[in-house]
Short mmCIF file of C-alpha atoms and ligand atoms in Angstrom, two decimals:
data_model
loop_
_atom_site.label_atom_id
_atom_site.label_comp_id
_atom_site.label_asym_id
_atom_site.label_seq_id
_atom_site.Cartn_x
_atom_site.Cartn_y
_atom_site.Cartn_z
CA MET A 1321 -5.73 6.14 -15.10
CA ALA A 1322 -4.09 6.86 -11.74
CA ALA A 1323 -0.41 7.80 -11.97
CA ARG A 1324 2.36 5.74 -10.41
CA LEU A 1325 3.71 7.28 -7.22
CA ALA A 1326 7.35 8.22 -6.84
CA SER A 1327 9.48 6.47 -4.23
CA GLN A 1328 9.21 9.37 -1.76
CA GLU A 1329 5.43 9.59 -2.14
CA ILE A 1330 5.19 5.83 -1.51
CA ARG A 1331 7.14 6.18 1.72
CA GLN A 1332 4.92 9.06 2.86
CA GLU A 1333 1.76 7.07 2.19
CA LEU A 1334 3.17 3.94 3.84
CA ALA A 1335 3.97 5.90 6.99
CA LYS A 1336 0.23 6.67 7.40
CA LEU A 1337 -0.64 2.96 7.49
CA ASP A 1338 -0.05 0.27 10.05
CA GLY A 1339 1.32 -3.19 9.28
CA TRP A 1340 1.85 -2.77 5.53
CA GLU A 1341 5.23 -3.34 3.94
CA LEU A 1342 6.69 -2.48 0.60
CA THR A 1343 7.74 -5.37 -1.66
CA ALA A 1344 11.37 -5.52 -2.79
CA SER A 1345 10.44 -4.28 -6.26
CA GLU A 1346 8.59 -1.30 -4.70
CA THR A 1347 5.67 -2.00 -7.04
CA ALA A 1348 3.32 -3.34 -4.36
CA ILE A 1349 2.46 -3.27 -0.66
CA ARG A 1350 1.45 -6.28 1.38
CA ARG A 1351 -0.12 -7.09 4.71
CA GLN A 1352 -1.38 -10.18 6.49
CA PHE A 1353 -4.68 -9.94 8.37
CA ARG A 1354 -5.50 -12.50 11.06
CA PHE A 1355 -8.99 -13.15 12.42
CA ARG A 1356 -10.58 -15.39 15.06
CA ASP A 1357 -11.75 -17.95 12.56
CA PHE A 1358 -12.67 -18.55 8.92
CA SER A 1359 -16.07 -16.96 9.28
CA GLU A 1360 -14.56 -13.64 10.39
CA ALA A 1361 -11.91 -13.78 7.69
CA PHE A 1362 -14.48 -14.44 5.00
CA GLY A 1363 -16.81 -11.75 6.37
CA PHE A 1364 -13.92 -9.30 6.08
CA MET A 1365 -13.25 -10.40 2.50
CA SER A 1366 -16.90 -9.95 1.60
CA ARG A 1367 -16.96 -6.40 2.96
CA VAL A 1368 -13.69 -5.58 1.19
CA ALA A 1369 -15.08 -7.03 -2.06
CA LEU A 1370 -17.99 -4.56 -1.97
CA ALA A 1371 -15.66 -1.64 -1.23
CA ALA A 1372 -13.26 -2.77 -3.99
CA GLU A 1373 -16.09 -2.82 -6.52
CA LYS A 1374 -17.08 0.72 -5.54
CA LEU A 1375 -13.48 1.89 -5.90
CA ASP A 1376 -13.01 -0.20 -9.05
CA HIS A 1377 -9.73 -1.28 -7.50
CA HIS A 1378 -9.20 -4.86 -6.44
CA PRO A 1379 -6.83 -6.72 -4.12
CA ASP A 1380 -4.61 -9.66 -5.02
CA TRP A 1381 -5.21 -11.92 -2.05
CA SER A 1382 -5.39 -15.41 -0.64
CA ASN A 1383 -7.07 -16.93 2.38
CA VAL A 1384 -6.10 -19.84 4.59
CA TYR A 1385 -8.61 -20.42 7.42
CA ASN A 1386 -8.31 -17.28 9.60
CA ARG A 1387 -5.57 -15.55 7.62
CA VAL A 1388 -5.92 -13.24 4.64
CA GLU A 1389 -2.74 -12.35 2.72
CA VAL A 1390 -3.12 -9.19 0.69
CA VAL A 1391 -0.95 -7.64 -2.01
CA LEU A 1392 -1.98 -4.30 -3.47
CA THR A 1393 -0.69 -2.92 -6.74
CA THR A 1394 -2.20 -1.10 -9.69
CA HIS A 1395 -1.87 -3.52 -12.58
CA ASP A 1396 -2.83 -0.92 -15.20
CA ALA A 1397 -0.02 1.38 -14.02
CA GLY A 1398 2.56 -1.32 -13.32
CA GLY A 1399 3.14 -0.14 -9.76
CA LEU A 1400 1.71 1.71 -6.79
CA THR A 1401 -0.82 4.51 -7.15
CA GLU A 1402 -2.98 6.43 -4.67
CA LEU A 1403 -5.71 3.82 -5.27
CA ASP A 1404 -3.62 1.17 -3.51
CA PHE A 1405 -3.24 3.34 -0.44
CA ARG A 1406 -6.93 4.24 -0.47
CA LEU A 1407 -7.87 0.55 -0.58
CA ALA A 1408 -5.31 -0.29 2.12
CA ALA A 1409 -6.88 2.29 4.45
CA VAL A 1410 -10.37 0.89 3.74
CA MET A 1411 -9.14 -2.63 4.52
CA ASP A 1412 -7.55 -1.51 7.78
CA GLY A 1413 -10.82 0.14 8.80
CA LEU A 1414 -12.90 -2.94 7.99
CA ALA A 1415 -10.47 -5.28 9.78
CA SER A 1416 -10.54 -3.30 13.01
CA ARG A 1417 -14.33 -3.36 13.29
CA PRO A 1418 -15.79 -6.01 15.62
N1 H2B B 155 -7.47 -3.35 -9.64
C1 H2B B 155 -6.14 -3.28 -9.50
N2 H2B B 155 -5.58 -3.66 -8.35
N3 H2B B 155 -5.38 -2.81 -10.49
C2 H2B B 155 -5.89 -2.40 -11.65
O1 H2B B 155 -5.13 -1.97 -12.53
C3 H2B B 155 -7.29 -2.47 -11.82
C4 H2B B 155 -8.07 -2.99 -10.77
N4 H2B B 155 -7.87 -2.05 -12.92
N5 H2B B 155 -9.40 -3.13 -10.91
C5 H2B B 155 -9.27 -1.88 -13.02
C6 H2B B 155 -10.04 -2.89 -12.19
C7 H2B B 155 -9.62 -1.91 -14.50
O2 H2B B 155 -9.34 -3.17 -15.05
C8 H2B B 155 -11.05 -1.51 -14.78
C9 H2B B 155 -11.37 -1.61 -16.23
O3 H2B B 155 -11.21 -0.18 -14.33
#
């Protein structure tokens, strides 16, 4: 199982990402993605779902029309691990593609 990251490691990882924020409990990161319409939002979610299966690491998320709200945490570890930051980077890459 991936190990929980220390507070300083979390801040270092967060600094490499754009648009993600730490939750007050410091056990998760969150970001809102916004797309042109539902079809683009759902396409993004489908691509992320395939990547999440490969990583065996899955987002907590919700979708309203063109918005996708994402919270990443490692449930097994009870906090943030490198897997959350790996998935966040994958999501950023998939969201920025046309
Ligand atoms: N995703 C997330 N976000 N946290 C986990 O702890 C987790 C997961 N555990 N995906 C994985 C699946 C685990 O249940 C399987 C058995 O590897």
